[in-house]
Tab-separated table of C-alpha atoms in Angstrom:
chain	number	residue	atom	x	y	z
J	1	MET	CA	0.000	0.000	0.000
J	2	GLY	CA	1.457	3.375	-1.064
J	3	LYS	CA	1.977	6.054	1.525
J	4	GLN	CA	-0.538	8.319	-0.261
J	5	GLU	CA	-3.336	5.723	-0.375
J	6	GLY	CA	-6.343	6.611	1.732
J	7	LYS	CA	-5.385	10.275	2.011
J	8	SER	CA	-7.645	12.996	0.668
J	9	LEU	CA	-6.511	15.027	-2.309
J	10	TYR	CA	-6.111	17.963	0.084
J	11	GLU	CA	-3.678	15.934	2.210
J	12	ARG	CA	-1.811	14.662	-0.845
J	13	LEU	CA	-1.313	18.260	-1.994
J	14	GLY	CA	0.223	19.130	1.375
J	15	GLY	CA	-2.726	20.774	3.092
J	16	ILE	CA	-3.108	24.536	3.060
J	17	GLY	CA	0.662	25.108	3.175
J	18	GLY	CA	1.355	22.893	0.184
J	19	ILE	CA	-1.589	24.279	-1.752
J	20	THR	CA	-0.479	27.867	-1.100
J	21	THR	CA	2.995	27.066	-2.435
J	22	ILE	CA	1.536	25.290	-5.460
J	23	VAL	CA	-0.776	28.228	-6.236
J	24	ASP	CA	2.124	30.676	-5.962
J	25	ASP	CA	4.107	28.513	-8.390
J	26	ILE	CA	1.136	28.282	-10.775
J	27	VAL	CA	0.717	32.068	-10.729
J	28	GLU	CA	4.445	32.564	-11.350
J	29	ASN	CA	4.285	30.076	-14.232
J	30	HIS	CA	1.327	31.955	-15.725
J	31	MET	CA	3.116	35.300	-15.334
J	32	SER	CA	6.189	34.025	-17.175
J	33	ASN	CA	4.347	32.031	-19.863
J	34	PRO	CA	4.352	34.207	-23.019
J	35	ALA	CA	1.309	32.385	-24.399
J	36	ILE	CA	-0.946	33.557	-21.542
J	37	ASN	CA	0.894	36.117	-19.433
J	38	LYS	CA	-0.992	39.047	-20.996
J	39	ARG	CA	-3.987	37.866	-19.001
J	40	PHE	CA	-2.066	37.714	-15.720
J	41	LEU	CA	0.593	40.451	-15.789
J	42	PRO	CA	-1.958	43.275	-15.295
J	43	LEU	CA	-2.631	41.836	-11.832
J	44	LYS	CA	0.810	43.048	-10.777
J	45	ASP	CA	-0.400	46.636	-11.282
J	46	ASP	CA	-3.187	46.173	-8.722
J	47	PRO	CA	-1.721	44.463	-5.635
J	48	GLU	CA	-5.061	44.437	-3.797
J	49	HIS	CA	-6.863	42.698	-6.669
J	50	PHE	CA	-3.903	40.357	-7.138
J	51	ALA	CA	-4.047	39.356	-3.445
J	52	ALA	CA	-7.789	38.695	-3.731
J	53	VAL	CA	-7.389	36.573	-6.883
J	54	ARG	CA	-4.516	34.636	-5.284
J	55	GLN	CA	-6.607	33.937	-2.170
J	56	HIS	CA	-9.558	32.820	-4.316
J	57	LEU	CA	-7.252	30.385	-6.143
J	58	ILE	CA	-5.910	29.010	-2.867
J	59	ASN	CA	-9.391	28.615	-1.383
J	60	PHE	CA	-10.768	27.113	-4.599
J	61	LEU	CA	-8.076	24.443	-4.737
J	62	ALA	CA	-8.189	23.805	-0.995
J	63	ALA	CA	-11.979	23.484	-0.793
J	64	GLY	CA	-12.173	21.545	-4.054
J	65	SER	CA	-9.613	19.027	-2.833
J	66	GLY	CA	-11.444	18.276	0.403
J	67	GLY	CA	-9.953	20.839	2.764
J	68	PRO	CA	-11.813	22.843	5.388
J	69	GLU	CA	-11.337	26.165	3.579
J	70	HIS	CA	-14.346	27.833	2.005
J	71	TYR	CA	-14.398	29.198	-1.535
J	72	THR	CA	-16.592	32.285	-1.761
J	73	GLY	CA	-15.701	33.424	-5.275
J	74	LYS	CA	-17.746	33.154	-8.425
J	75	ASP	CA	-18.323	29.812	-10.104
J	76	MET	CA	-15.982	29.011	-12.991
J	77	LEU	CA	-18.465	29.895	-15.747
J	78	SER	CA	-19.345	33.281	-14.222
J	79	SER	CA	-15.730	34.212	-13.579
J	80	HIS	CA	-14.525	33.299	-17.095
J	81	LYS	CA	-17.553	34.303	-19.216
J	82	GLY	CA	-16.627	36.887	-21.811
J	83	MET	CA	-12.882	36.350	-21.461
J	84	ASN	CA	-12.806	34.374	-24.720
J	85	ILE	CA	-10.119	32.003	-23.477
J	86	SER	CA	-8.954	29.856	-26.368
J	87	GLN	CA	-8.423	26.112	-26.219
J	88	GLY	CA	-4.687	26.780	-26.629
J	89	GLU	CA	-4.612	29.220	-23.709
J	90	TYR	CA	-6.511	26.717	-21.606
J	91	MET	CA	-3.922	24.032	-22.389
J	92	HIS	CA	-1.103	26.411	-21.436
J	93	THR	CA	-2.726	26.948	-18.046
J	94	ILE	CA	-2.964	23.184	-17.594
J	95	ASP	CA	0.719	22.825	-18.492
J	96	ASP	CA	1.592	25.502	-15.925
J	97	ILE	CA	-0.430	23.706	-13.257
J	98	MET	CA	1.284	20.407	-14.011
J	99	LYS	CA	4.729	22.068	-13.872
J	100	ALA	CA	3.893	23.505	-10.446
J	101	LEU	CA	2.756	20.102	-9.169
J	102	ALA	CA	5.935	18.453	-10.448
J	103	LYS	CA	8.103	21.201	-8.932
J	104	ASN	CA	6.487	20.483	-5.566
J	105	ASN	CA	7.114	16.727	-5.854
J	106	ILE	CA	3.435	15.849	-6.051
J	107	ASP	CA	3.115	12.154	-6.897
J	108	GLU	CA	1.899	11.007	-10.314
J	109	GLN	CA	-1.535	9.783	-9.182
J	110	THR	CA	-2.251	13.058	-7.406
J	111	GLN	CA	-1.170	14.959	-10.521
J	112	LYS	CA	-3.603	12.847	-12.553
J	113	ASP	CA	-6.385	13.578	-10.058
J	114	VAL	CA	-5.770	17.330	-10.323
J	115	LEU	CA	-5.623	17.049	-14.113
J	116	ALA	CA	-8.985	15.258	-14.152
J	117	ILE	CA	-10.544	18.051	-12.097
J	118	ALA	CA	-9.012	20.713	-14.345
J	119	TYR	CA	-10.375	18.990	-17.449
J	120	SER	CA	-13.805	18.700	-15.843
J	121	LEU	CA	-13.884	22.513	-15.594
J	122	LYS	CA	-12.797	23.121	-19.197
J	123	SER	CA	-16.280	23.765	-20.607
J	124	ASP	CA	-16.820	26.491	-17.971
J	125	ILE	CA	-13.517	28.220	-18.772
J	126	ALA	CA	-12.504	27.885	-22.426
J	127	GLY	CA	-14.608	29.403	-25.181
J	128	VAL	CA	-17.183	31.060	-22.938
């Protein structure tokens, strides 16, 4: 039996500390990814909005992975509607997420579980 078996996704991601680090790495990946950074770099000009978006991302991932945190932001469709995110941009965000998970030594099965969740949200994010 693997050491991760029986643990929640939240636990496998390292709890709130691990998730916070992963989100910070995802955001940094997005900021430095030339295919999508135009959507994220403007956040640096508004530190208050950036902090709110960052906290929403942390809470979304924490709550969605079984943690005790509460996500109070908009649903995915409402928050992405009108942004016209292309399929290619969506795939770049997925790549950035996977890079952040790998950087934080998240095991392969947990990466697959996160990937499955990300793909389940695709229709509420890309092309809306």
